[in-house]
GROMACS .gro file of C-alpha atoms in nm:
model
   87
    1ASN     CA    1  -0.706  -0.428  -1.458
    2GLY     CA    2  -0.752  -0.718  -1.693
    3GLY     CA    3  -0.407  -0.690  -1.850
    4LYS     CA    4  -0.479  -0.347  -1.993
    5SER     CA    5  -0.206  -0.091  -1.952
    6LEU     CA    6  -0.318   0.245  -1.817
    7ASP     CA    7  -0.080   0.538  -1.818
    8ARG     CA    8  -0.180   0.819  -1.588
    9ALA     CA    9  -0.014   1.148  -1.527
   10ILE     CA   10  -0.105   1.479  -1.375
   11LYS     CA   11   0.023   1.820  -1.461
   12ILE     CA   12   0.030   2.080  -1.187
   13ALA     CA   13   0.061   2.446  -1.276
   14ASN     CA   14   0.313   2.661  -1.086
   15LEU     CA   15   0.459   2.371  -0.890
   16ALA     CA   16   0.757   2.469  -0.678
   17PRO     CA   17   1.049   2.225  -0.640
   18MET     CA   18   0.977   1.939  -0.399
   19ASP     CA   19   1.180   1.669  -0.228
   20GLU     CA   20   1.168   1.315  -0.371
   21THR     CA   21   0.958   1.175  -0.084
   22SER     CA   22   0.691   1.442  -0.135
   23ILE     CA   23   0.686   1.369  -0.508
   24GLN     CA   24   0.630   0.998  -0.441
   25ILE     CA   25   0.354   1.074  -0.187
   26LEU     CA   26   0.187   1.314  -0.431
   27ARG     CA   27   0.201   1.048  -0.703
   28VAL     CA   28   0.025   0.793  -0.478
   29ILE     CA   29  -0.236   1.051  -0.374
   30SER     CA   30  -0.306   1.137  -0.738
   31LEU     CA   31  -0.382   0.770  -0.808
   32HIS     CA   32  -0.635   0.762  -0.523
   33ILE     CA   33  -0.802   1.085  -0.632
   34GLY     CA   34  -0.857   0.961  -0.986
   35ASP     CA   35  -1.123   1.135  -1.190
   36GLN     CA   36  -1.337   1.233  -0.889
   37GLY     CA   37  -1.120   1.535  -0.816
   38ALA     CA   38  -1.097   1.462  -0.442
   39ALA     CA   39  -1.073   1.154  -0.221
   40TYR     CA   40  -1.019   1.030   0.131
   41VAL     CA   41  -0.659   0.910   0.142
   42ASP     CA   42  -0.526   0.674   0.408
   43TYR     CA   43  -0.182   0.790   0.524
   44LYS     CA   44  -0.108   0.441   0.657
   45LEU     CA   45  -0.176   0.292   0.313
   46ILE     CA   46   0.050   0.550   0.145
   47ALA     CA   47   0.325   0.482   0.400
   48LYS     CA   48   0.300   0.107   0.345
   49SER     CA   49   0.304   0.138  -0.035
   50LEU     CA   50   0.617   0.358  -0.024
   51ASN     CA   51   0.781   0.172   0.267
   52ILE     CA   52   0.804   0.487   0.481
   53GLU     CA   53   0.664   0.592   0.820
   54ARG     CA   54   0.304   0.714   0.847
   55ASP     CA   55   0.429   1.022   1.031
   56THR     CA   56   0.651   1.109   0.733
   57VAL     CA   57   0.343   1.098   0.510
   58ARG     CA   58   0.145   1.317   0.752
   59LYS     CA   59   0.421   1.578   0.776
   60SER     CA   60   0.471   1.585   0.399
   61VAL     CA   61   0.097   1.616   0.330
   62ASN     CA   62   0.066   1.899   0.585
   63LYS     CA   63   0.361   2.076   0.421
   64MET     CA   64   0.201   2.037   0.076
   65ILE     CA   65  -0.129   2.173   0.212
   66ALA     CA   66   0.054   2.475   0.358
   67ARG     CA   67   0.225   2.532   0.019
   68LYS     CA   68  -0.115   2.494  -0.157
   69ILE     CA   69   0.004   2.193  -0.357
   70LEU     CA   70  -0.271   1.991  -0.188
   71LYS     CA   71  -0.607   2.105  -0.056
   72LYS     CA   72  -0.796   1.933   0.226
   73ASP     CA   73  -1.170   1.987   0.250
   74CYS     CA   74  -1.394   1.784   0.483
   75GLY     CA   75  -1.120   1.522   0.512
   76LYS     CA   76  -1.082   1.479   0.135
   77LEU     CA   77  -0.760   1.569  -0.045
   78SER     CA   78  -0.748   1.731  -0.386
   79ILE     CA   79  -0.473   1.870  -0.606
   80PRO     CA   80  -0.560   2.226  -0.712
   81ASN     CA   81  -0.426   2.357  -1.042
   82SER     CA   82  -0.391   2.007  -1.183
   83ILE     CA   83  -0.517   1.835  -1.493
   84SER     CA   84  -0.530   1.462  -1.560
   85VAL     CA   85  -0.352   1.334  -1.866
   86MET     CA   86  -0.461   0.985  -1.968
   87GLY     CA   87  -0.254   0.777  -2.204
   0.00000   0.00000   0.00000
């Protein structure tokens, strides 16, 4: 990024407590989604970046979809009830 520092955060309304692995996965997903609001996210890439199994990512994502933390539409993931906070 040319040496520029970019701070990025998301705020999610009504977020229930989550385990640390899910939080890390959600953080990586939020980086992929960016400003588009939704994105195709490669579970294998997430697993590699967090040094965990792909199946762990899949199970966690499915759990977050069931809890409505994530939404999957036509293969793209989005984070409902979230706003981007740029620093």
